[in-house]
mmCIF file of C-alpha atoms in Angstrom:
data_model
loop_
_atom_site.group_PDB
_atom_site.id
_atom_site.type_symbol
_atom_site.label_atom_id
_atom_site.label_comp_id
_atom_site.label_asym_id
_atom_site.label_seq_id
_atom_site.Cartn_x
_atom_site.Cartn_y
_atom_site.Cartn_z
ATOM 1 C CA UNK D 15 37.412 -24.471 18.952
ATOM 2 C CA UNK D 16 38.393 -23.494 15.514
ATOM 3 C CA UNK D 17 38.442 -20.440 12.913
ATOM 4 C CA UNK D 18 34.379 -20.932 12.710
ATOM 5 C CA UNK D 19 33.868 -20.100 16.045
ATOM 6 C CA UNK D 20 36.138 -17.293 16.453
ATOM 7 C CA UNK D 21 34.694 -15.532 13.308
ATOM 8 C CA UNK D 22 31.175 -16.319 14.475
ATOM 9 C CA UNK D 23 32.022 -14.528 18.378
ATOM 10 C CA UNK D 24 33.238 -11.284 16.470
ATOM 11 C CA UNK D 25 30.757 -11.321 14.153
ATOM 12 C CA UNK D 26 28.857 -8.341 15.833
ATOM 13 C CA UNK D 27 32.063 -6.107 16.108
ATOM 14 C CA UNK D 28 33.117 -7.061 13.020
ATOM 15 C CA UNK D 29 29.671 -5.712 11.286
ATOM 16 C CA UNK D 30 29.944 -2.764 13.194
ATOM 17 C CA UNK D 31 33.386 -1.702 11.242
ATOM 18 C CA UNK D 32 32.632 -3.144 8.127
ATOM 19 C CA UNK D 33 28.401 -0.981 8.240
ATOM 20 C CA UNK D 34 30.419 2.344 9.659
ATOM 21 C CA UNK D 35 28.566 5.645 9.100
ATOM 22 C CA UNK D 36 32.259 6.981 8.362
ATOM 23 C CA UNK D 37 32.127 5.873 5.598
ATOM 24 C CA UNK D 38 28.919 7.757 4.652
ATOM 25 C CA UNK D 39 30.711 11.206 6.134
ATOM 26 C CA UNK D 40 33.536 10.939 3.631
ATOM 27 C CA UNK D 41 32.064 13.586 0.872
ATOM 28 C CA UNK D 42 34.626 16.261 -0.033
ATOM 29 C CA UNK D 43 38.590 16.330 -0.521
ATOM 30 C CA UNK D 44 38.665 17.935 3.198
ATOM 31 C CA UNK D 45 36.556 14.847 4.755
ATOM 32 C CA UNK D 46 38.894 12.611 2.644
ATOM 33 C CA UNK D 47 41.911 14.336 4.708
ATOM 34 C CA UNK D 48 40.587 14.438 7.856
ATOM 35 C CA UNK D 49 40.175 10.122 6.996
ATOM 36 C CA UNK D 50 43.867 9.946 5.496
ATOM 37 C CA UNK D 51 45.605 12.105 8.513
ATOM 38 C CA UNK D 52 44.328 9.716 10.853
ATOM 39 C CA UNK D 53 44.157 6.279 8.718
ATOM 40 C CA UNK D 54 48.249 6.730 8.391
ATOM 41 C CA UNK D 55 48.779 5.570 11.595
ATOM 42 C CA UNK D 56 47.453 2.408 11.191
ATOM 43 C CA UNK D 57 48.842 1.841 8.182
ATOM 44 C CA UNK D 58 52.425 2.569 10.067
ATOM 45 C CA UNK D 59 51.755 0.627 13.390
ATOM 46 C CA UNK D 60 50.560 -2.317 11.101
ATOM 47 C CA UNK D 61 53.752 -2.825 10.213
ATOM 48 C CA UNK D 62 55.317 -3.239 13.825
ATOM 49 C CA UNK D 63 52.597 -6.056 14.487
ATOM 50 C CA UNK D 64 53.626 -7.565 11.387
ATOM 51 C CA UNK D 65 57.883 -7.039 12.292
ATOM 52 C CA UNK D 66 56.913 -8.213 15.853
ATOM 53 C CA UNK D 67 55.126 -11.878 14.749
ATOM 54 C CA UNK D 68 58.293 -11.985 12.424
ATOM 55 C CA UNK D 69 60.527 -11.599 15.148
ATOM 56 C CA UNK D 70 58.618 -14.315 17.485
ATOM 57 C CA UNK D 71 58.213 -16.711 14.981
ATOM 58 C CA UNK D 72 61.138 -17.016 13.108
ATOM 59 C CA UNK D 73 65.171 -16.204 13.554
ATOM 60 C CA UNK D 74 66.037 -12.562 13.083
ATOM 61 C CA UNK D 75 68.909 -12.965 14.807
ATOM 62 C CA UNK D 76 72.593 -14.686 14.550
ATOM 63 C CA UNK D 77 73.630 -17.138 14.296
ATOM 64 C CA UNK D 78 70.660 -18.480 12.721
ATOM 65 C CA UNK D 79 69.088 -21.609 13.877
ATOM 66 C CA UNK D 80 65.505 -22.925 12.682
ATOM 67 C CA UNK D 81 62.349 -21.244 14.882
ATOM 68 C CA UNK D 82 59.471 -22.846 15.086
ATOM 69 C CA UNK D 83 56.966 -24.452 12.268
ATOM 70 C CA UNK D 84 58.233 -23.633 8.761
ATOM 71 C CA UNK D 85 54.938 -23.808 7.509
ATOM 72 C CA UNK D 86 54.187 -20.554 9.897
ATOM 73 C CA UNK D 87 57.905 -19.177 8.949
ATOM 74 C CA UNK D 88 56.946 -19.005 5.375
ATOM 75 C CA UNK D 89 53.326 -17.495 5.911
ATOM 76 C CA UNK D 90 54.792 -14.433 7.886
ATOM 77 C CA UNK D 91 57.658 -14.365 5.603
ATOM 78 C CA UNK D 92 55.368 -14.204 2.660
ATOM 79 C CA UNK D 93 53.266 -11.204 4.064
ATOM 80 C CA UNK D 94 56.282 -9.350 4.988
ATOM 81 C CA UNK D 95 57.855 -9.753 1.950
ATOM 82 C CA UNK D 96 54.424 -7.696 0.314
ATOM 83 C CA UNK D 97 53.954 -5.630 2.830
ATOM 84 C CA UNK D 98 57.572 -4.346 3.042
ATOM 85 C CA UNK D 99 58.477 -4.733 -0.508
ATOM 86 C CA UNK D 100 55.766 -4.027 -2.882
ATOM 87 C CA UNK D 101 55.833 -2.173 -6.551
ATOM 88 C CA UNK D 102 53.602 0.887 -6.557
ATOM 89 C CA UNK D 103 52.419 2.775 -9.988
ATOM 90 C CA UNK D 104 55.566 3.447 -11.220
ATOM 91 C CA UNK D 105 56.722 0.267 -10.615
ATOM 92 C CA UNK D 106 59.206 0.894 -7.884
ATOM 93 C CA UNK D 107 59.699 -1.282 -4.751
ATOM 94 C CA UNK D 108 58.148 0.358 -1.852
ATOM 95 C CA UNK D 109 56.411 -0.393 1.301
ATOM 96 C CA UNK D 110 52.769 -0.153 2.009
ATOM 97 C CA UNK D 111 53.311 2.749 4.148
ATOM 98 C CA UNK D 112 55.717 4.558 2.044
ATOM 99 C CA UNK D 113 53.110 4.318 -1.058
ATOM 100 C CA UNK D 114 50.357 5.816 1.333
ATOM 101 C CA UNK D 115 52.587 8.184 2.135
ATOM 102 C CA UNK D 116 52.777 8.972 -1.385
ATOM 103 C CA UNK D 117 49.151 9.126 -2.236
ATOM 104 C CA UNK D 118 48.801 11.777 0.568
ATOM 105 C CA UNK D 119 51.320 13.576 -1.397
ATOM 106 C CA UNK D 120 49.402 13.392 -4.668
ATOM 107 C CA UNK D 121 45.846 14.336 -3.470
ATOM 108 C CA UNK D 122 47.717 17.218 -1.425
ATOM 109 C CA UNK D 123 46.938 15.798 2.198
ATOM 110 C CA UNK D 124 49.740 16.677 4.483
ATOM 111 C CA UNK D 125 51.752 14.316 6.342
ATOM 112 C CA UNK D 126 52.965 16.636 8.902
ATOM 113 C CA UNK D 127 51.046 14.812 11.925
ATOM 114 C CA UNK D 128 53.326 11.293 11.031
ATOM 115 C CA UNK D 129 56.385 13.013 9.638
ATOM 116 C CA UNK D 130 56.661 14.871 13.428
ATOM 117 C CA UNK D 131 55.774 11.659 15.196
ATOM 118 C CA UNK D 132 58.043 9.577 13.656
ATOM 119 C CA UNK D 133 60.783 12.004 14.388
ATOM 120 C CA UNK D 134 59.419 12.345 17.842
ATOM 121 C CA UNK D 135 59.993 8.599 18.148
ATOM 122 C CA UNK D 136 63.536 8.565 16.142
ATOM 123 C CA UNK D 137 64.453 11.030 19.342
ATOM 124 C CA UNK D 138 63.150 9.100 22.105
ATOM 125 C CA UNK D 139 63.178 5.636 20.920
ATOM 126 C CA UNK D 140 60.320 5.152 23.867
ATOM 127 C CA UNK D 141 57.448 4.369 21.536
ATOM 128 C CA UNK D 142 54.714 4.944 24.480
ATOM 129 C CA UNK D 143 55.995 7.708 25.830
ATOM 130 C CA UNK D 144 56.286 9.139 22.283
ATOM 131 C CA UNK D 145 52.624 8.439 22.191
ATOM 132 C CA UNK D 146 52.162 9.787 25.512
ATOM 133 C CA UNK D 147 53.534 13.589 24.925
ATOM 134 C CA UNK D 148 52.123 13.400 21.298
ATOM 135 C CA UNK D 149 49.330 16.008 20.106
ATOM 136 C CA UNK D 150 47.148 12.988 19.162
ATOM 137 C CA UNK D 151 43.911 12.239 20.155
ATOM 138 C CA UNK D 152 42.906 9.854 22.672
ATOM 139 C CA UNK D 153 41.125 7.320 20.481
ATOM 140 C CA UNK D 154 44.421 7.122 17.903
ATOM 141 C CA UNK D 155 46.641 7.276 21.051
ATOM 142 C CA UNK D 156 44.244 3.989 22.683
ATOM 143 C CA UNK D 157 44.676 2.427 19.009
ATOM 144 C CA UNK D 158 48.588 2.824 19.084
ATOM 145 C CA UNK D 159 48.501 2.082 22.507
ATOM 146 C CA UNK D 160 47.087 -1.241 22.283
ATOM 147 C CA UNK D 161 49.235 -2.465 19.231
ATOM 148 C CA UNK D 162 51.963 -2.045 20.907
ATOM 149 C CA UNK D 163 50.782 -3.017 24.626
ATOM 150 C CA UNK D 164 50.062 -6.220 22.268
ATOM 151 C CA UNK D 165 53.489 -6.580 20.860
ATOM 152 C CA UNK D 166 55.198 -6.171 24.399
ATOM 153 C CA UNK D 167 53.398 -7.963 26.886
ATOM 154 C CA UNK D 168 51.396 -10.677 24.667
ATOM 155 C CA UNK D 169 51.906 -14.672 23.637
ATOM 156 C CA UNK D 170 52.751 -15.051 19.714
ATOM 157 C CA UNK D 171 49.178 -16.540 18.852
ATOM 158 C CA UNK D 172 47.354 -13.297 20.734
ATOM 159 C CA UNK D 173 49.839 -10.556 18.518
ATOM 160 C CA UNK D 174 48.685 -13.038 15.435
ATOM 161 C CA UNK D 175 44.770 -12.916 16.325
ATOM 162 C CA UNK D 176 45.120 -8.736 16.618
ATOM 163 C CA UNK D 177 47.429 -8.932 13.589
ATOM 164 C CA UNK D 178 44.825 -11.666 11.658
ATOM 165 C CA UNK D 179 40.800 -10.497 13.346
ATOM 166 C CA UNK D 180 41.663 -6.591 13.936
ATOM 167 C CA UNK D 181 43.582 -6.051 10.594
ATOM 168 C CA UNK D 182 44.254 -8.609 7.505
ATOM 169 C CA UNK D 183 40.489 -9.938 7.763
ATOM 170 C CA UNK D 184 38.938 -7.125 7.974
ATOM 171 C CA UNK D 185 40.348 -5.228 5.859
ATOM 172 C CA UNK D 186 39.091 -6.495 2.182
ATOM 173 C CA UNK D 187 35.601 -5.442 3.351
ATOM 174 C CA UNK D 188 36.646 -2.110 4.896
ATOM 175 C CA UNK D 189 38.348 -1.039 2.056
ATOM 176 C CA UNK D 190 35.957 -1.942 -0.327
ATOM 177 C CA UNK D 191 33.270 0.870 1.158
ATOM 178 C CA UNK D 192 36.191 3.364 1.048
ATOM 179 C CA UNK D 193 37.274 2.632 -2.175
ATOM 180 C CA UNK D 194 33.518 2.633 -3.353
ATOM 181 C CA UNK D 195 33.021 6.199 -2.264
ATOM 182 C CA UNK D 196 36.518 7.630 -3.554
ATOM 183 C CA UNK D 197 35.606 6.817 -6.874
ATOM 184 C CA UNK D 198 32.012 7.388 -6.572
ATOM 185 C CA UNK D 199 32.852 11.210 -4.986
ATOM 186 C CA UNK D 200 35.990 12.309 -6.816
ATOM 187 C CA UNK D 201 35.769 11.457 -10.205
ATOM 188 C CA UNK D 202 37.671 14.595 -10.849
ATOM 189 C CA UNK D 203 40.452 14.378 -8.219
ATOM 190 C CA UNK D 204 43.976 12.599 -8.576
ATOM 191 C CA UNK D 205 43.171 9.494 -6.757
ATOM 192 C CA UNK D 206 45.251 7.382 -8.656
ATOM 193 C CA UNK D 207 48.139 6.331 -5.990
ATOM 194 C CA UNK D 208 45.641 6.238 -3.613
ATOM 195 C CA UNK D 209 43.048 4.050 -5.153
ATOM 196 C CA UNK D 210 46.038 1.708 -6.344
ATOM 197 C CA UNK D 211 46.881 1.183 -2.312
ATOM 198 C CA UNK D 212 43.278 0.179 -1.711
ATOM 199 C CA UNK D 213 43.169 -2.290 -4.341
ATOM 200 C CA UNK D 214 45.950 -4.015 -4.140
ATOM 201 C CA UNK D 215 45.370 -4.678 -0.336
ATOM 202 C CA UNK D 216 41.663 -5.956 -1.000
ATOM 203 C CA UNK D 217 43.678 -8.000 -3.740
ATOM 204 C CA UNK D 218 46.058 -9.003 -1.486
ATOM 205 C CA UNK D 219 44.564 -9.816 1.169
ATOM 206 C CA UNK D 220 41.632 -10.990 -0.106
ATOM 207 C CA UNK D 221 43.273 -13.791 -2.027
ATOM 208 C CA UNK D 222 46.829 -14.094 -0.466
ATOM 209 C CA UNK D 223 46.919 -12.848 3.047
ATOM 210 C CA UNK D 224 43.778 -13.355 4.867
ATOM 211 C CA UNK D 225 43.945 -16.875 4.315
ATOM 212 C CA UNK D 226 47.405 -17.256 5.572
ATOM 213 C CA UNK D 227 46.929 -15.030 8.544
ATOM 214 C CA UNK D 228 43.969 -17.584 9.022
ATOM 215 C CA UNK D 229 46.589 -20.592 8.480
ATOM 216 C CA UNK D 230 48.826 -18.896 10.745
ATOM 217 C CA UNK D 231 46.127 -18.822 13.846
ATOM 218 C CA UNK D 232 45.544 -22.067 13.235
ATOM 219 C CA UNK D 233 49.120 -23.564 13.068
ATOM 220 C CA UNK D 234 49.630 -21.271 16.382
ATOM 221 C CA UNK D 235 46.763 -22.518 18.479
ATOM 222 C CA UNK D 236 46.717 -26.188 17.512
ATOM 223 C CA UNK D 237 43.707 -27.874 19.938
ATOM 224 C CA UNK D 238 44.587 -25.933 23.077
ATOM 225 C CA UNK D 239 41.365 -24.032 24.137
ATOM 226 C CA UNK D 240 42.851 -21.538 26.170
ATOM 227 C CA UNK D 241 44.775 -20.122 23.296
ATOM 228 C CA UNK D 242 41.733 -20.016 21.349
ATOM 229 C CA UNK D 243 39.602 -18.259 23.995
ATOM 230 C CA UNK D 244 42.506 -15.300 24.504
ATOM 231 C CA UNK D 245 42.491 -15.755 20.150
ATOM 232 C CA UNK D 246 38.771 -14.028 21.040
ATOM 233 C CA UNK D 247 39.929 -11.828 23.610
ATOM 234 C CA UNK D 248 42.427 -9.854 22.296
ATOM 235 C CA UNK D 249 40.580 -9.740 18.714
ATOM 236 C CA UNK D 250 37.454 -8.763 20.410
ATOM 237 C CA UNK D 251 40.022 -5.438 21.833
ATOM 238 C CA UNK D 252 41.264 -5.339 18.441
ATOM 239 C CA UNK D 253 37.793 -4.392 17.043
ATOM 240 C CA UNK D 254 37.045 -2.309 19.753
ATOM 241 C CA UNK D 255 39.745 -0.165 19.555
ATOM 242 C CA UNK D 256 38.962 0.743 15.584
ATOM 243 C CA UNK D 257 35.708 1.327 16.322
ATOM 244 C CA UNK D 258 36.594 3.914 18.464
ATOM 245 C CA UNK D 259 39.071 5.200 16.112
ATOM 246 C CA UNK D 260 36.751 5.542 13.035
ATOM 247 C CA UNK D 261 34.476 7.002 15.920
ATOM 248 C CA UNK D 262 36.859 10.033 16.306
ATOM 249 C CA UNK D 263 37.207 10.283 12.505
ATOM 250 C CA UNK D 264 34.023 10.818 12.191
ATOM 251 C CA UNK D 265 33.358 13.180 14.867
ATOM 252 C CA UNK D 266 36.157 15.236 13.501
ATOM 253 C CA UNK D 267 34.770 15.326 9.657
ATOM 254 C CA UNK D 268 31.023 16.075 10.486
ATOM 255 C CA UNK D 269 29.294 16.721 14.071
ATOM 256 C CA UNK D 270 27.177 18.622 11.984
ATOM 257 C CA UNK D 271 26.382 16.262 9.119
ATOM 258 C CA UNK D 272 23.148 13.971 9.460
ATOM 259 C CA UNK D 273 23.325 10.373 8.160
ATOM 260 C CA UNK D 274 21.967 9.281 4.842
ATOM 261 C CA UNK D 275 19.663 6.655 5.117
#
């Protein structure tokens, strides 16, 4: 089995996310929030998929001894080093999350929802139960339930398929509809932090990225089949579980909208 065949199982899903009628829904600065309160999450529990195949596949601890393929040390490494350490507009270093954060802030979207979680979880330092007693819904508690149900209790090559199918590969074709109708629907409004975070992730992971995550699966799963079938699984869950999420989002922008055809 190979990156072919995965891509070819999840093809279905993956049209699904990519042909969302979300994306349709988002037509006013209120729709956009509704899209950004939720979004944030994701953008935040990326990160602890990305720290967790970090941890697994190379040293993070002392003393330091070599972990692993170096060829899959320096892939991770690389994508951390973006994701964590990025310049935003005003060319300060910043990470991904911390510049969304920002462009919430500019286009006057509160972040009260992951401000109060993230204390929530400073206090308890129990991530599930933090999602647990949270005011979330159940489709964004399922989504943060799974990534890190993923991180705990999975194999290195299963956290890199959810990391690699459900997020990096995606994403350059997701964003690309979003970023089509913020520009097409607020010509007027201060997108400009915003619109930089979309870009430089289809950027990103369009050219750097997506084909390293892709490297990475590969390097990870070598010719054993099994690996590759649970590859499918857990990406197949990955899917599943956005699906659902950008279900709830749009629920929550417009029951009573009707779809353009």
């Amino acid at each position: 089995m190979n990156i072919d065949q995965v891509n070819k199982e999840l093809s279905t899903l993956r049209q699904q996310l990519i042909n969302h009628s979300l994306y349709k829904k988002i037509e006013t600065t209120d729709d956009l929030s509704v899209f950004l309160k939720t979004h944030v999450f994701a953008v935040w529990d990326f990160m602890s998929l990305l720290k967790a195949l970090q941890q697994k596949l190379t040293c993070t601890t002392l003393p330091w001894i070599p972990v692993g393929n170096a060829e899959t040390r320096y892939l991770i490494n690389e994508i951390v080093l973006a994701e964590e350490t990025d310049i935003n507009l005003k060319g300060e270093r910043k990470s991904h999350f911390e510049m969304y954060l920002d462009a919430m802030d500019e286009c006057s979207t509160s972040t009260n929802n992951i401000d109060t979680f993230l204390i929530e979880l400073t206090n308890s330092n129990d991530i599930i139960e933090t999602i647990k007693n949270s005011n979330l819904n159940n489709a964004l508690k399922g989504f943060l339930n799974f990534t890190f149900s993923t991180i705990k209790h999975k194999k290195p090559h299963e956290i890199a398929a959810a990391f690699t199918f459900g997020r990096e590969e995606l994403i350059p074709n997701m964003f690309t509809e979003i970023l089509n109708k913020l520009q097409r629907n607020f010509p007027d409004t201060n997108l400009n932090q915003l619109i930089h975070y979309f870009k430089r992730h289809i950027e990103l992971d369009e050219d750097e990225h997506g084909p390293m995550a892709m490297k990475m699966i590969e390097e990870l799963c070598g010719k054993n089949s099994k690996k590759w079938e649970e590859v499918i699984a857990i990406s197949k869950e990955a899917l599943i579980v956005r699906i659902n999420l950008w279900n709830s989002i749009e629920a929550e922008i417009a029951p009573h909208k009707t779809e353009v055809v």
